C-alpha cells in the first residue's frame, strides 16, 4: 500500500504504523506533536512495562537511547526504532561499565542498584534496576543494607532520605533538572499560594526540600488528576506541560523554569517518526551477551512493581 504524500504528516504516520504492525511509545517529555500520535505516553517504568507486553512487531520509541535499549532488552524479537539516533541521555553516559566494575571492586559487599537512565552495559553489571517511580521500593526490597547507587546522585540522595540503608552515590546528574532552582519555587509559591509544588527526584536536594511532592513524571500526571489539585508548580522537563494541560483543561500548570528543556528529548519530531517508519531505521539492538545480563537486572525490578 502506498501512502499519499498529500495527507497530513500525522495521518501518514498512523497509516504506516498500522501497515508495519507498529506501536508508538512516547515519553512524557516529548514534543506535543509526537505525544499526540502515540499509542501510549508515559514515564520510563510505564513505557518498559508496555514494551514488555506489546504484541506489535515494531516498537517506535520516542524518547532517548536508554529507553529504546530497555525495550530491546525486553523484546529481542521485535524491531525497536529510535527516530533520531543522536537522542542520548548525558546522565546515562556519566558512568561506563569499566568504571562500574572498578567501583564494585572497591565496594565488594554492596548491591548495585542502577537507575534505568544508564547504558545496557552498565545494567549488565548491576544487580537490579530502578526508575524514578520505584527507586525507594526497589532499595527497600533488598536484603543487603549496603547499596551502590548509579548513576544519579540526586535520585540516590533522595532515596537515602527514605531508607535506613547505606547508599554509596555515583556523582552523575541530569543537566536539565539541575537548572531547576529552589528560589524559583519559593517565588512561585508566594505568587500562587494555592498551588502544589511537585518536583522530579532528579532535582537537587535543596529543590526537593521546598517541594510539596516528589514524583516521577507518571506520578505527576496522576497527581494532577486528583480532585483536590487545581494549580500545580511543575519542577521537571517542560514537555510534560503539554500532557498536563491536555488532560486537565480547567487546571493551571506553572513550570518552575522555562530553561528545563532536555535537548535530546526534543530531537524526535513527527517528521522523523514518519521517516523512521518508512526506512525502518535507526534500529536499536543490544548484543545478546549484554542483553541477557541486563535483562536479569530489569526483570528483577519489574517483578517487584
Ligand atoms: P521518568 O521515569 O520519571 O519519566 O523520568 C525519566 C527521565 O529521564 C527524567 O529525566
Ligand atoms: Fe537524561 Fe535528564 Fe534528558 Fe531525562 S531529562 S533524558 S535524565 S538528560
Coordinates of C-alpha atoms and ligand atoms in Angstrom, one line a residue:
X1 CA 0.0 0.0 0.0
X2 CA 1.4 3.4 -0.9
X3 CA 0.6 6.3 1.4
X4 CA -0.3 9.5 -0.3
X5 CA 2.2 12.3 0.4
X6 CA -0.8 14.8 0.3
X7 CA -2.1 13.5 3.6
X8 CA -1.1 15.4 6.8
X9 CA 2.0 14.1 8.5
X10 CA 0.1 12.7 11.5
X11 CA -2.2 10.7 9.2
X12 CA 0.7 9.3 7.2
X13 CA 2.4 8.1 10.4
X14 CA -0.8 6.4 11.7
X15 CA -1.4 4.6 8.4
X16 CA 2.2 3.4 8.1
X17 CA 2.1 2.4 11.7
X18 CA -0.8 0.1 11.0
X19 CA 0.9 -1.3 7.9
X20 CA 4.0 -2.2 9.8
X21 CA 2.1 -3.5 12.9
X22 CA 4.0 -1.0 15.0
X23 CA 3.3 0.5 18.4
X24 CA 4.4 4.1 19.1
X25 CA 5.6 4.5 22.7
X26 CA 6.2 8.1 23.8
X27 CA 7.9 9.6 26.9
X28 CA 6.1 12.4 28.8
X29 CA 8.9 14.9 27.8
X30 CA 8.4 14.5 24.0
X31 CA 7.1 17.3 21.8
X32 CA 3.3 17.8 21.8
X33 CA 3.1 16.8 18.1
X34 CA 4.7 13.4 19.0
X35 CA 2.7 12.8 22.1
X36 CA -0.5 13.4 20.1
X37 CA 0.2 10.4 17.7
X38 CA 1.2 8.0 20.5
X39 CA -0.4 4.7 21.3
X40 CA 0.8 5.3 24.8
X41 CA 2.5 8.2 26.6
X42 CA 4.2 7.5 30.0
X43 CA 7.2 7.5 32.3
X44 CA 10.2 5.2 32.0
X45 CA 8.6 2.5 34.1
X46 CA 5.3 2.6 32.3
X47 CA 7.0 2.5 28.9
X48 CA 9.1 -0.5 29.8
X49 CA 6.0 -2.3 31.1
X50 CA 4.2 -1.5 27.8
X51 CA 7.2 -2.7 25.7
X52 CA 7.4 -5.9 27.7
X53 CA 3.7 -6.7 26.9
X54 CA 3.2 -5.5 23.3
X55 CA 2.2 -7.8 20.5
X56 CA 3.4 -5.4 17.8
X57 CA 6.2 -6.4 15.5
X58 CA 7.8 -2.9 15.7
X59 CA 8.3 -0.5 18.6
X60 CA 8.8 3.1 17.6
X61 CA 10.4 4.5 20.8
X62 CA 10.0 8.3 21.1
X63 CA 12.3 9.1 23.9
X64 CA 16.0 8.7 24.5
X65 CA 18.5 5.9 23.7
X66 CA 18.5 4.1 27.1
X67 CA 14.7 3.8 26.8
X68 CA 14.8 2.2 23.4
X69 CA 17.6 -0.1 24.7
X70 CA 15.4 -1.2 27.6
X71 CA 12.7 -2.1 25.1
X72 CA 15.3 -4.0 23.0
X73 CA 16.5 -5.8 26.2
X74 CA 12.9 -6.9 27.0
X75 CA 11.8 -7.6 23.4
X76 CA 14.7 -9.1 21.4
X77 CA 12.5 -10.4 18.7
X78 CA 10.9 -7.0 17.9
X79 CA 12.4 -4.2 15.8
X80 CA 13.0 -1.2 18.1
X81 CA 13.3 2.1 16.3
X82 CA 14.6 5.4 17.8
X83 CA 13.6 8.1 15.3
X84 CA 16.9 10.1 16.0
X85 CA 19.9 8.0 16.9
X86 CA 21.5 11.1 18.5
X87 CA 18.9 11.2 21.2
X88 CA 21.0 10.2 24.1
X89 CA 20.9 10.9 27.8
X90 CA 24.0 12.7 29.1
X91 CA 23.4 11.3 32.6
X92 CA 23.5 7.7 31.3
X93 CA 26.9 8.4 29.8
X94 CA 28.3 9.6 33.1
X95 CA 29.3 6.0 34.1
X96 CA 30.8 3.3 31.9
X97 CA 30.8 -0.5 32.6
X98 CA 34.6 -0.3 33.2
X99 CA 34.1 2.4 35.8
X100 CA 31.3 0.4 37.5
X101 CA 33.4 -2.8 37.5
X102 CA 36.2 -0.8 39.3
X103 CA 33.8 0.6 41.9
X104 CA 32.4 -2.8 42.6
X105 CA 35.9 -4.0 43.4
X106 CA 36.2 -1.1 45.9
X107 CA 32.8 -2.0 47.4
X108 CA 32.6 -5.8 47.1
X109 CA 29.7 -6.1 49.7
X110 CA 27.4 -3.6 48.1
X111 CA 24.3 -4.5 46.0
X112 CA 24.4 -2.4 42.8
X113 CA 21.1 -0.6 42.1
X114 CA 21.1 1.1 38.7
X115 CA 18.7 3.8 37.6
X116 CA 17.3 2.9 34.1
X117 CA 18.9 6.0 32.8
X118 CA 22.0 4.0 32.1
X119 CA 23.5 2.0 29.2
X120 CA 22.8 -1.7 28.6
X121 CA 26.4 -2.4 29.5
X122 CA 26.0 -0.7 32.9
X123 CA 22.8 -2.5 33.5
X124 CA 24.6 -5.8 32.7
X125 CA 27.0 -5.0 35.6
X126 CA 24.2 -4.2 38.0
X127 CA 22.1 -6.4 40.4
X128 CA 18.8 -4.6 39.9
X129 CA 17.4 -1.6 38.0
X130 CA 15.0 1.1 39.3
X131 CA 13.2 4.1 37.8
X132 CA 12.2 7.4 39.4
X133 CA 8.8 5.8 40.1
X134 CA 10.0 2.8 42.2
X135 CA 13.6 3.6 43.4
X136 CA 12.6 3.7 47.1
X137 CA 10.6 0.4 46.8
X138 CA 13.4 -1.3 44.9
X139 CA 16.1 -0.3 47.5
X140 CA 13.8 -1.3 50.4
X141 CA 13.1 -4.7 48.8
X142 CA 16.8 -5.7 49.0
X143 CA 18.2 -7.9 51.8
X144 CA 21.5 -6.1 51.8
X145 CA 21.9 -2.9 53.8
X146 CA 24.8 -1.6 51.7
X147 CA 23.9 -0.2 48.3
X148 CA 25.9 1.2 45.4
X149 CA 23.5 3.5 43.6
X150 CA 24.4 4.6 40.0
X151 CA 24.5 6.9 38.1
X152 CA 22.2 9.7 39.5
X153 CA 23.5 11.1 42.8
X154 CA 20.4 13.2 43.3
X155 CA 17.9 10.4 42.9
X156 CA 20.2 8.3 45.1
X157 CA 20.3 11.1 47.7
X158 CA 16.5 11.3 47.7
X159 CA 16.2 7.5 48.2
X160 CA 18.8 7.7 51.1
X161 CA 16.4 10.1 52.9
X162 CA 13.6 7.5 52.7
X163 CA 15.5 4.4 53.9
X164 CA 17.9 3.3 56.7
X165 CA 20.2 1.6 54.2
X166 CA 23.7 2.9 53.5
X167 CA 23.9 4.3 49.9
X168 CA 27.1 5.0 48.1
X169 CA 26.3 7.5 45.4
X170 CA 27.9 7.8 41.9
X171 CA 28.4 11.5 41.1
X172 CA 26.1 11.6 38.0
X173 CA 23.3 14.1 37.5
X174 CA 20.8 15.4 34.9
X175 CA 21.9 18.7 33.3
X176 CA 18.3 19.6 32.7
X177 CA 17.0 19.1 36.2
X178 CA 19.9 21.0 37.8
X179 CA 18.6 24.1 36.1
X180 CA 15.6 24.0 38.5
X181 CA 16.3 26.3 41.4
X182 CA 14.7 26.4 44.9
X183 CA 14.4 30.3 44.7
X184 CA 12.1 29.9 41.7
X185 CA 9.8 27.5 43.6
X186 CA 9.7 29.8 46.6
X187 CA 8.8 32.8 44.4
X188 CA 6.1 30.9 42.6
X189 CA 4.6 29.6 45.8
X190 CA 4.3 33.2 47.0
X191 CA 2.7 34.1 43.7
X192 CA 0.3 31.1 43.6
X193 CA -0.4 30.2 47.3
X194 CA -3.0 27.5 46.4
X195 CA -0.6 25.7 44.1
X196 CA 1.2 22.4 45.0
X197 CA 4.9 22.4 44.1
X198 CA 5.7 19.0 42.6
X199 CA 9.3 18.1 41.5
X200 CA 11.1 15.2 40.0
X201 CA 13.6 13.2 42.2
X202 CA 16.4 14.1 39.7
X203 CA 16.2 17.6 41.2
X204 CA 18.9 18.7 43.7
X205 CA 18.2 18.2 47.5
X206 CA 17.7 21.9 48.1
X207 CA 14.9 21.9 45.5
X208 CA 13.3 18.7 47.0
X209 CA 13.4 20.5 50.4
X210 CA 10.9 23.2 49.2
X211 CA 8.6 20.9 47.3
X212 CA 5.2 19.5 48.4
X213 CA 5.6 16.3 46.4
X214 CA 8.5 14.4 44.8
X215 CA 7.2 12.2 41.9
X216 CA 8.1 10.5 38.6
X217 CA 6.6 12.0 35.5
X218 CA 3.9 9.4 35.6
X219 CA 3.3 10.2 39.3
X220 CA 2.9 13.9 38.4
X221 CA 0.3 13.0 35.7
X222 CA -1.8 11.0 38.3
X223 CA -1.3 13.7 41.0
X224 CA -2.6 16.4 38.6
X225 CA -5.8 14.4 38.0
X226 CA -6.7 14.5 41.7
X227 CA -9.9 16.4 42.5
X228 CA -8.1 18.4 45.3
X229 CA -5.4 19.7 42.9
X230 CA -6.3 22.7 40.8
X231 CA -2.9 24.5 40.5
X232 CA 0.5 22.9 40.2
X233 CA 4.0 24.3 40.1
X234 CA 5.9 21.8 37.9
X235 CA 9.6 21.1 38.6
X236 CA 10.6 18.9 35.7
X237 CA 11.3 19.0 32.0
X238 CA 8.9 21.3 30.1
X239 CA 7.5 18.7 27.7
X240 CA 5.2 17.3 30.4
X241 CA 3.2 20.6 30.5
X242 CA 1.6 19.6 27.1
X243 CA 0.0 16.4 28.6
X244 CA -0.8 18.0 31.9
X245 CA -2.8 20.8 30.2
X246 CA -4.4 18.5 27.6
X247 CA -5.7 16.1 30.3
X248 CA -6.7 18.7 32.8
X249 CA -8.2 21.6 30.8
X250 CA -9.6 23.6 33.8
X251 CA -6.4 23.5 35.8
X252 CA -3.3 25.7 36.0
X253 CA 0.2 24.3 35.5
X254 CA 3.1 26.6 36.1
X255 CA 6.6 25.5 35.0
X256 CA 9.3 26.3 37.6
X257 CA 11.8 27.0 34.8
X258 CA 11.5 27.7 31.1
X259 CA 15.1 26.6 30.9
X260 CA 14.3 23.0 31.9
X261 CA 14.4 21.6 28.4
X262 CA 16.1 18.3 27.6
X263 CA 17.6 18.9 24.1
X264 CA 17.8 15.2 23.4
X265 CA 14.1 14.6 24.0
X266 CA 13.4 17.3 21.6
X267 CA 15.3 15.7 18.7
X268 CA 12.4 13.5 17.9
X269 CA 9.8 15.2 15.6
X270 CA 6.7 13.9 13.8
X271 CA 8.7 14.1 10.5
X272 CA 11.4 11.8 11.9
X273 CA 8.8 9.4 13.2
X274 CA 7.4 9.1 9.7
X275 CA 10.9 8.7 8.2
X276 CA 11.9 6.1 10.7
X277 CA 8.8 4.0 9.9
X278 CA 9.4 4.4 6.2
X279 CA 13.0 3.4 6.3
X280 CA 12.7 1.1 9.4
X281 CA 15.7 2.7 11.0
X282 CA 17.6 3.7 13.1
X283 CA 17.3 0.4 14.9
X284 CA 18.4 -0.1 18.5
X285 CA 19.6 -3.6 19.2
X286 CA 21.5 -4.7 22.3
X287 CA 24.1 -7.5 21.7
X288 CA 22.8 -10.8 23.1
X289 CA 25.5 -11.4 25.7
X290 CA 24.9 -8.0 27.3
X291 CA 21.2 -8.2 26.8
X292 CA 20.8 -11.4 28.8
X293 CA 22.7 -9.9 31.8
X294 CA 21.0 -6.6 31.6
X295 CA 17.6 -8.3 31.4
X296 CA 18.2 -10.0 34.7
X297 CA 18.5 -6.6 36.4
X298 CA 15.5 -5.1 34.6
X299 CA 13.3 -8.3 35.2
X300 CA 14.2 -8.2 38.9
X301 CA 12.8 -4.6 39.0
X302 CA 9.7 -5.5 37.0
X303 CA 9.0 -8.4 39.4
X304 CA 8.6 -6.2 42.4
X305 CA 6.5 -3.3 40.9
Ligands
LIG1 P1 10.5 9.4 34.5 O1 10.8 7.9 34.6 O2 10.0 10.0 35.7 O3 9.6 9.6 33.3 O4 11.9 10.1 34.2 C1 12.7 9.9 33.1 C2 13.7 10.9 32.9 O5 14.6 10.8 32.1 C3 13.7 12.0 33.8 O6 14.7 12.9 33.4
LIG2 FE1 18.5 12.3 30.6 FE2 17.9 14.4 32.0 FE3 17.1 14.2 29.5 FE4 16.0 12.7 31.4 S1 15.8 14.9 31.2 S2 16.7 12.0 29.4 S3 17.8 12.3 32.7 S4 19.2 14.4 30.2

